[in-house]
Coordinates of C-alpha atoms in Angstrom, one line a residue:
M1 CA -33.5 -23.9 3.7
V2 CA -34.9 -22.8 7.1
R3 CA -38.4 -23.8 6.1
S4 CA -37.4 -27.2 4.8
L5 CA -35.7 -28.1 8.0
L6 CA -38.6 -27.0 10.2
I7 CA -41.5 -28.5 8.2
V8 CA -40.7 -32.2 9.2
P9 CA -40.8 -31.6 13.0
L10 CA -43.9 -29.3 12.6
L11 CA -45.8 -32.1 10.8
A12 CA -44.7 -34.7 13.3
A13 CA -45.8 -32.5 16.2
A14 CA -49.1 -31.7 14.6
G15 CA -49.8 -35.4 13.8
G16 CA -48.9 -36.5 17.3
G17 CA -51.0 -33.7 18.9
V18 CA -54.0 -34.7 16.9
W19 CA -53.6 -38.4 17.8
L20 CA -53.2 -37.7 21.5
A21 CA -56.1 -35.2 21.6
R22 CA -58.4 -37.8 19.9
G23 CA -57.4 -40.4 22.4
A24 CA -58.0 -38.1 25.3
L25 CA -61.5 -37.2 23.9
L26 CA -62.4 -40.9 23.5
R27 CA -61.3 -41.6 27.1
W28 CA -63.3 -38.6 28.4
R29 CA -66.5 -40.0 26.6
D30 CA -65.9 -43.4 28.2
L31 CA -65.7 -41.9 31.6
R32 CA -68.9 -39.9 31.1
A33 CA -70.6 -43.1 30.0
A34 CA -69.3 -45.0 33.1
E35 CA -70.6 -42.2 35.4
T36 CA -74.0 -42.5 33.8
Y37 CA -74.2 -46.2 34.8
E38 CA -72.5 -45.5 38.2
L39 CA -69.4 -47.4 37.2
A40 CA -65.8 -46.5 38.4
G41 CA -63.4 -45.2 35.7
E42 CA -59.7 -44.6 35.5
H43 CA -58.9 -40.8 34.9
R44 CA -55.1 -41.1 34.5
P45 CA -54.9 -42.3 30.8
M46 CA -57.1 -39.4 29.8
L47 CA -55.0 -36.9 31.7
L48 CA -51.8 -38.2 30.2
R49 CA -53.2 -38.0 26.6
A50 CA -54.5 -34.5 27.2
A51 CA -51.1 -33.3 28.6
G52 CA -49.3 -34.8 25.6
A53 CA -51.7 -33.1 23.2
M54 CA -51.0 -29.8 25.0
V55 CA -47.2 -30.3 24.7
C56 CA -47.6 -31.0 21.0
G57 CA -49.8 -27.9 20.6
V58 CA -47.0 -25.8 22.2
G59 CA -44.5 -27.3 19.8
V60 CA -46.6 -26.7 16.8
T61 CA -47.0 -23.1 17.8
V62 CA -43.3 -22.6 18.3
L63 CA -42.4 -24.3 15.0
T64 CA -45.0 -22.3 13.1
L65 CA -43.6 -19.1 14.5
L66 CA -40.0 -20.1 13.5
T67 CA -41.2 -21.1 10.0
A68 CA -43.0 -17.7 9.6
L69 CA -39.9 -15.8 10.8
G70 CA -37.7 -17.7 8.3
T71 CA -40.1 -16.9 5.5
F72 CA -40.1 -13.2 6.5
G73 CA -36.3 -13.1 6.7
A74 CA -36.0 -14.6 3.2
L75 CA -38.5 -12.1 1.9
S76 CA -36.6 -9.2 3.5
G77 CA -33.2 -10.5 2.1
D78 CA -34.2 -11.1 -1.5
G79 CA -36.5 -8.1 -1.9
T80 CA -39.5 -10.2 -3.1
G81 CA -43.0 -10.6 -1.7
D82 CA -46.7 -9.9 -2.2
G83 CA -46.0 -6.1 -2.3
A84 CA -42.9 -6.4 -4.5
G85 CA -44.6 -5.0 -7.6
G86 CA -46.4 -2.2 -5.9
P87 CA -45.2 1.4 -5.6
G88 CA -44.4 1.0 -1.9
G89 CA -43.4 -2.7 -2.0
L90 CA -40.1 -4.2 -1.0
T91 CA -38.6 -3.9 -4.4
G92 CA -39.2 -0.2 -4.6
S93 CA -37.6 0.3 -1.2
A94 CA -34.6 -1.8 -2.1
G95 CA -34.2 0.1 -5.3
S96 CA -34.3 3.5 -3.6
L97 CA -32.0 2.6 -0.7
G98 CA -29.6 0.2 -2.5
S99 CA -27.3 -2.1 -0.7
V100 CA -25.8 -1.2 2.6
A101 CA -22.4 -2.1 1.3
G102 CA -20.8 0.2 -1.3
R103 CA -17.6 0.4 -3.2
L104 CA -15.3 3.3 -4.0
D105 CA -15.5 4.1 -7.7
G106 CA -12.3 4.2 -9.9
S107 CA -12.3 8.0 -10.0
G108 CA -11.8 8.4 -6.3
G109 CA -15.4 9.8 -5.8
G110 CA -18.1 8.9 -3.3
W111 CA -19.4 5.5 -2.4
Q112 CA -21.5 3.9 -5.0
A113 CA -24.3 1.6 -3.8
A114 CA -24.3 -2.0 -5.2
P115 CA -27.7 -3.4 -6.4
P116 CA -29.1 -6.5 -4.7
A117 CA -27.7 -9.7 -6.2
E118 CA -30.9 -11.5 -7.0
V119 CA -32.5 -8.4 -8.6
A120 CA -29.5 -8.0 -10.9
D121 CA -29.5 -11.7 -11.8
A122 CA -33.3 -11.5 -12.7
A123 CA -32.7 -8.5 -14.9
A124 CA -30.0 -10.1 -16.9
P125 CA -30.0 -13.9 -16.5
A126 CA -28.0 -14.7 -19.6
T127 CA -25.2 -12.1 -19.1
P128 CA -22.6 -12.7 -16.3
A129 CA -22.0 -9.7 -14.0
P130 CA -18.8 -7.9 -15.0
P131 CA -16.0 -7.8 -12.3
A132 CA -16.0 -4.7 -10.0
P133 CA -13.6 -2.1 -11.2
T134 CA -10.3 -1.9 -9.4
P135 CA -10.0 1.4 -7.3
S136 CA -7.3 3.7 -8.5
P137 CA -4.4 4.0 -6.0
L138 CA -4.8 7.1 -3.9
P139 CA -1.8 9.3 -3.2
V140 CA 0.3 8.4 -0.2
V141 CA 0.6 11.5 1.9
S142 CA 2.6 11.5 5.1
R143 CA 3.1 14.2 7.8
F144 CA 6.7 15.4 7.9
D145 CA 8.0 16.8 11.2
S146 CA 10.9 19.2 11.4
V147 CA 14.0 17.7 13.1
G148 CA 16.7 20.4 12.4
H149 CA 18.1 23.1 10.2
P150 CA 21.5 21.9 8.8
G151 CA 23.2 23.7 5.9
G152 CA 20.8 26.7 6.3
G153 CA 17.8 24.6 5.1
E154 CA 15.2 22.5 6.9
L155 CA 15.4 18.8 7.7
L156 CA 12.1 16.9 8.1
Q157 CA 11.3 13.3 8.8
S158 CA 8.3 11.0 8.4
A159 CA 7.4 7.3 7.9
V160 CA 6.7 6.4 4.3
P161 CA 5.8 2.9 3.0
G162 CA 8.6 1.1 1.3
P163 CA 8.5 -1.0 -1.8
D164 CA 7.6 -4.0 0.4
G165 CA 4.7 -2.0 1.9
H166 CA 6.3 -1.7 5.4
P167 CA 6.9 1.8 6.7
R168 CA 10.5 3.2 6.9
N169 CA 11.9 6.5 7.9
V170 CA 12.5 9.1 5.2
R171 CA 14.3 12.3 5.7
V172 CA 13.8 15.3 3.4
W173 CA 16.1 18.3 3.3
L174 CA 14.7 21.5 1.9
P175 CA 17.3 24.1 0.7
A176 CA 17.1 27.7 2.1
Q177 CA 15.6 28.8 -1.3
Y178 CA 12.5 26.7 -0.6
A179 CA 11.3 29.0 2.1
K180 CA 12.5 32.2 0.4
D181 CA 10.5 31.6 -2.8
P182 CA 7.0 30.1 -2.0
N183 CA 6.1 29.8 -5.7
A184 CA 9.2 27.9 -6.9
R185 CA 9.3 24.2 -7.6
F186 CA 12.5 22.2 -7.2
P187 CA 14.1 19.1 -8.6
V188 CA 14.5 16.1 -6.3
V189 CA 17.6 13.9 -5.6
V190 CA 17.3 10.6 -3.8
M191 CA 20.3 9.8 -1.7
H192 CA 20.9 6.1 -1.0
A193 CA 22.2 4.7 2.3
A194 CA 24.4 1.7 2.7
T195 CA 23.6 0.8 6.3
P196 CA 20.4 -1.1 7.1
R197 CA 17.8 0.9 8.9
K198 CA 19.8 4.1 8.5
T199 CA 19.4 7.2 6.3
A200 CA 22.3 8.5 4.2
D201 CA 22.7 11.7 6.2
A202 CA 23.7 9.5 9.2
E203 CA 26.6 8.1 7.2
V204 CA 27.5 11.4 5.6
P205 CA 26.6 14.0 8.2
D206 CA 28.2 16.9 6.3
V207 CA 26.2 16.3 3.1
F208 CA 23.9 19.2 3.7
E209 CA 26.8 21.6 4.1
G210 CA 28.2 20.3 0.8
L211 CA 24.9 20.9 -1.0
A212 CA 24.4 24.4 0.5
S213 CA 28.0 25.5 -0.3
A214 CA 27.5 24.4 -4.0
V215 CA 24.5 26.7 -4.2
Q216 CA 26.3 29.6 -2.4
S217 CA 29.2 29.4 -4.7
A218 CA 26.8 30.0 -7.6
K219 CA 28.0 26.8 -9.3
G220 CA 25.0 24.7 -8.4
K221 CA 21.2 25.0 -8.4
P222 CA 19.1 24.1 -5.4
F223 CA 17.2 20.8 -5.1
I224 CA 15.3 18.8 -2.5
L225 CA 17.3 15.9 -1.1
V226 CA 15.4 12.8 0.0
A227 CA 17.1 10.2 2.1
P228 CA 15.1 7.0 2.6
E229 CA 16.1 4.4 5.2
A230 CA 18.1 1.5 3.7
P231 CA 16.3 -1.8 3.7
N232 CA 17.0 -4.5 6.2
G233 CA 17.8 -8.1 5.6
T234 CA 21.4 -7.8 4.5
A235 CA 24.4 -6.1 6.1
H236 CA 25.3 -4.3 2.9
P237 CA 22.2 -3.4 0.8
C238 CA 24.2 -1.8 -2.0
E239 CA 26.1 -5.0 -2.6
L240 CA 22.8 -6.7 -3.1
V241 CA 21.9 -3.9 -5.5
A242 CA 25.0 -4.6 -7.5
A243 CA 23.8 -8.1 -8.1
A244 CA 20.2 -7.1 -9.0
P245 CA 19.9 -3.3 -9.3
M246 CA 16.5 -3.4 -11.0
A247 CA 15.0 -4.7 -7.7
V248 CA 15.3 -1.4 -5.8
A249 CA 15.6 1.2 -8.6
D250 CA 11.8 2.0 -8.6
D251 CA 10.2 3.4 -5.5
A252 CA 6.8 4.5 -6.6
A253 CA 5.4 5.2 -3.0
L254 CA 8.3 7.5 -2.3
R255 CA 7.9 9.5 -5.5
T256 CA 4.2 9.8 -4.9
T257 CA 4.6 10.9 -1.3
I258 CA 7.3 13.5 -2.0
A259 CA 5.5 14.9 -5.0
A260 CA 2.2 15.2 -3.1
T261 CA 3.8 16.8 0.0
F262 CA 6.4 19.3 -1.3
R263 CA 6.7 21.7 -4.2
T264 CA 8.6 19.5 -6.6
L265 CA 8.9 19.3 -10.3
P266 CA 7.0 16.4 -11.7
P267 CA 8.6 13.0 -11.1
G268 CA 10.6 11.9 -14.1
P269 CA 14.1 12.1 -15.7
A270 CA 13.9 15.9 -16.2
A271 CA 13.7 16.5 -12.4
W272 CA 14.6 13.5 -10.4
G273 CA 18.1 12.1 -9.8
A274 CA 20.1 9.8 -7.5
L275 CA 23.1 10.3 -5.2
G276 CA 25.3 7.9 -3.3
V277 CA 28.5 8.4 -1.3
E278 CA 31.1 5.7 -0.6
D279 CA 29.2 2.5 0.2
G280 CA 26.0 4.0 -1.1
A281 CA 27.6 4.9 -4.5
P282 CA 26.7 1.5 -6.2
C283 CA 23.0 2.1 -5.4
A284 CA 23.0 5.5 -7.1
A285 CA 24.9 4.1 -10.1
A286 CA 22.4 1.2 -10.4
A287 CA 19.4 3.6 -10.1
G288 CA 20.7 5.8 -12.9
L289 CA 21.6 2.9 -15.2
A290 CA 18.5 0.8 -14.5
R291 CA 15.8 3.4 -14.8
P292 CA 16.9 6.4 -17.0
D293 CA 13.1 6.8 -17.6
L294 CA 12.8 7.8 -13.9
Y295 CA 16.1 9.3 -12.9
G296 CA 17.7 11.7 -15.4
A297 CA 21.1 11.8 -13.7
A298 CA 23.1 10.0 -11.0
A299 CA 26.2 10.9 -9.0
A300 CA 28.3 8.2 -7.4
V301 CA 31.1 9.4 -5.0
S302 CA 34.1 7.3 -3.9
G303 CA 32.4 4.0 -4.8
R304 CA 33.6 0.5 -5.7
Y305 CA 31.5 -1.1 -8.4
D306 CA 30.6 -4.5 -9.9
A307 CA 31.1 -3.4 -13.5
A308 CA 29.8 -6.6 -15.0
A309 CA 26.5 -6.4 -13.1
L310 CA 26.0 -2.7 -13.8
V311 CA 26.6 -3.3 -17.5
R312 CA 24.0 -6.0 -17.6
T313 CA 21.6 -3.6 -15.7
G314 CA 22.2 -0.9 -18.4
A315 CA 21.6 -3.4 -21.2
E316 CA 18.3 -4.4 -19.7
A317 CA 17.1 -0.8 -19.0
P318 CA 14.1 0.7 -20.7
A319 CA 14.8 1.7 -24.3
T320 CA 13.8 5.3 -23.6
G321 CA 16.2 7.7 -21.9
T322 CA 19.9 8.0 -21.8
P323 CA 21.7 7.3 -18.5
R324 CA 23.8 10.2 -17.3
L325 CA 26.3 9.3 -14.6
L326 CA 29.0 11.1 -12.6
L327 CA 31.7 8.9 -11.0
A328 CA 33.7 11.1 -8.6
A329 CA 36.7 10.1 -6.4
G330 CA 39.5 12.0 -4.7
K331 CA 42.7 12.7 -6.5
A332 CA 44.6 10.5 -4.0
D333 CA 42.0 7.7 -4.1
A334 CA 43.7 5.4 -6.6
A335 CA 41.4 2.4 -6.0
G336 CA 38.2 4.6 -6.4
L337 CA 39.5 6.2 -9.6
D338 CA 40.4 2.8 -11.0
A339 CA 37.0 1.4 -10.2
A340 CA 35.4 4.4 -11.9
R341 CA 37.4 4.1 -15.1
K342 CA 36.8 0.4 -15.3
L343 CA 33.1 1.0 -15.0
Q344 CA 33.2 3.7 -17.7
S345 CA 35.1 1.4 -20.1
A346 CA 32.8 -1.5 -19.4
L347 CA 29.7 0.6 -20.1
R348 CA 31.1 1.7 -23.4
G349 CA 31.5 -1.9 -24.5
G350 CA 28.0 -2.8 -23.4
T351 CA 24.7 -2.8 -25.2
G352 CA 21.4 -0.9 -25.0
A353 CA 21.3 1.9 -22.5
A354 CA 24.7 0.9 -21.1
A355 CA 26.4 1.8 -24.4
R356 CA 24.4 5.0 -24.6
A357 CA 25.3 6.1 -21.1
E358 CA 27.0 9.5 -20.7
V359 CA 29.7 8.9 -18.0
R360 CA 31.8 11.6 -16.6
I361 CA 34.7 11.1 -14.2
S362 CA 35.8 13.7 -11.6
D363 CA 39.3 13.0 -10.3
N364 CA 40.6 16.4 -9.2
A365 CA 39.3 16.8 -5.6
T366 CA 42.1 17.2 -3.0
D367 CA 42.4 18.7 0.4
Y368 CA 44.2 18.3 3.7
S369 CA 41.8 15.7 5.3
A370 CA 39.5 12.9 4.2
D371 CA 36.5 14.8 5.5
R372 CA 37.4 17.9 3.5
I373 CA 37.9 15.8 0.4
R374 CA 34.5 14.2 0.8
L375 CA 32.9 17.6 1.3
R376 CA 34.5 18.8 -2.0
L377 CA 33.2 15.6 -3.8
V378 CA 29.7 16.2 -2.5
R379 CA 29.9 19.7 -3.7
Q380 CA 30.9 18.5 -7.2
A381 CA 28.1 16.0 -7.2
A382 CA 25.6 18.7 -6.2
Q383 CA 26.8 20.9 -9.0
Y384 CA 26.5 18.1 -11.5
L385 CA 23.0 17.1 -10.4
G386 CA 21.9 20.8 -10.3
E387 CA 23.0 21.4 -13.8
A388 CA 21.4 18.2 -15.1
L389 CA 18.0 18.5 -13.2
G390 CA 17.5 22.2 -12.6
K391 CA 17.0 23.4 -16.1
A392 CA 13.2 23.2 -15.9
S393 CA 13.0 25.0 -12.6

């Protein structure tokens, strides 16, 4: 393309230069003849033609250089030329060095050089080049910083990509047994929050004491608690979940990050569960019913539920796996117990995984204050989840 654009002005400059040079030469001969016969002659026309010829000569030189540079660049870019077939030619150099650009192969290995496009096309003109393989997703690993030691364990925090790709705060509580036994691997429970941009431990600050007391009483098995920040965009995230629980039940980036950072049992129903307290309870129930192939058990404490939506969620859940669900409420919480029993009855009358769901109701927690009752309910939930998920540990 460069050569075709330059060839026209090059020819024009060359032709004009030749015409002006010839004219200047003729005028010079006429002047010499006039001097021989002692006649006066005009020098100006000859000088103008000579100057014009010089200008055209400079233009021809510049255009010739540009054309040569364009030809050299084309040869360098496509790897062809006079020496292409020789041992040290351009093709040999391109074959040994490859393309500057590379691509990461699907196995996560080193960079693989891509062959020049024109050489590849010449080698197989009739076969279209296959699409480049899609790189395998690499594990998402974040750095977790310690922020406290509640309940005798350690609380850490980091930013982890959410389902929408944007980072959100995630808190991880490691039980005391995590540091005592460096070879042990632990189940994981994801605790759902009900307030946008907050983690569940901010809503239930005594949750870690409840989990630790369940282990200390020898009625529960230790597990790692993961508390991701609730999504923004609605004042009550778990109410949105009740309408479309499948939308937030799967959090692949969170599972990948936790499994790659901590000593956990492999993600799956044998080792991962869900927990929700009060306004976060519908999220936990939805996660357990929507994805029994990911969460083997769920505990919902003091919640209010959209039974019809959760039944539909269970009916549309994957065919594999049986949802296991604990619905706990204080003995004096009549509304909470009524909501739990209605959900249990509705699931029994559903289809698919909803009808297969194993639902247990806890209605015996009582104490002298609401905080103490909640602590007892969290302890019951921890015991239930430890029994359901800790068998493989």
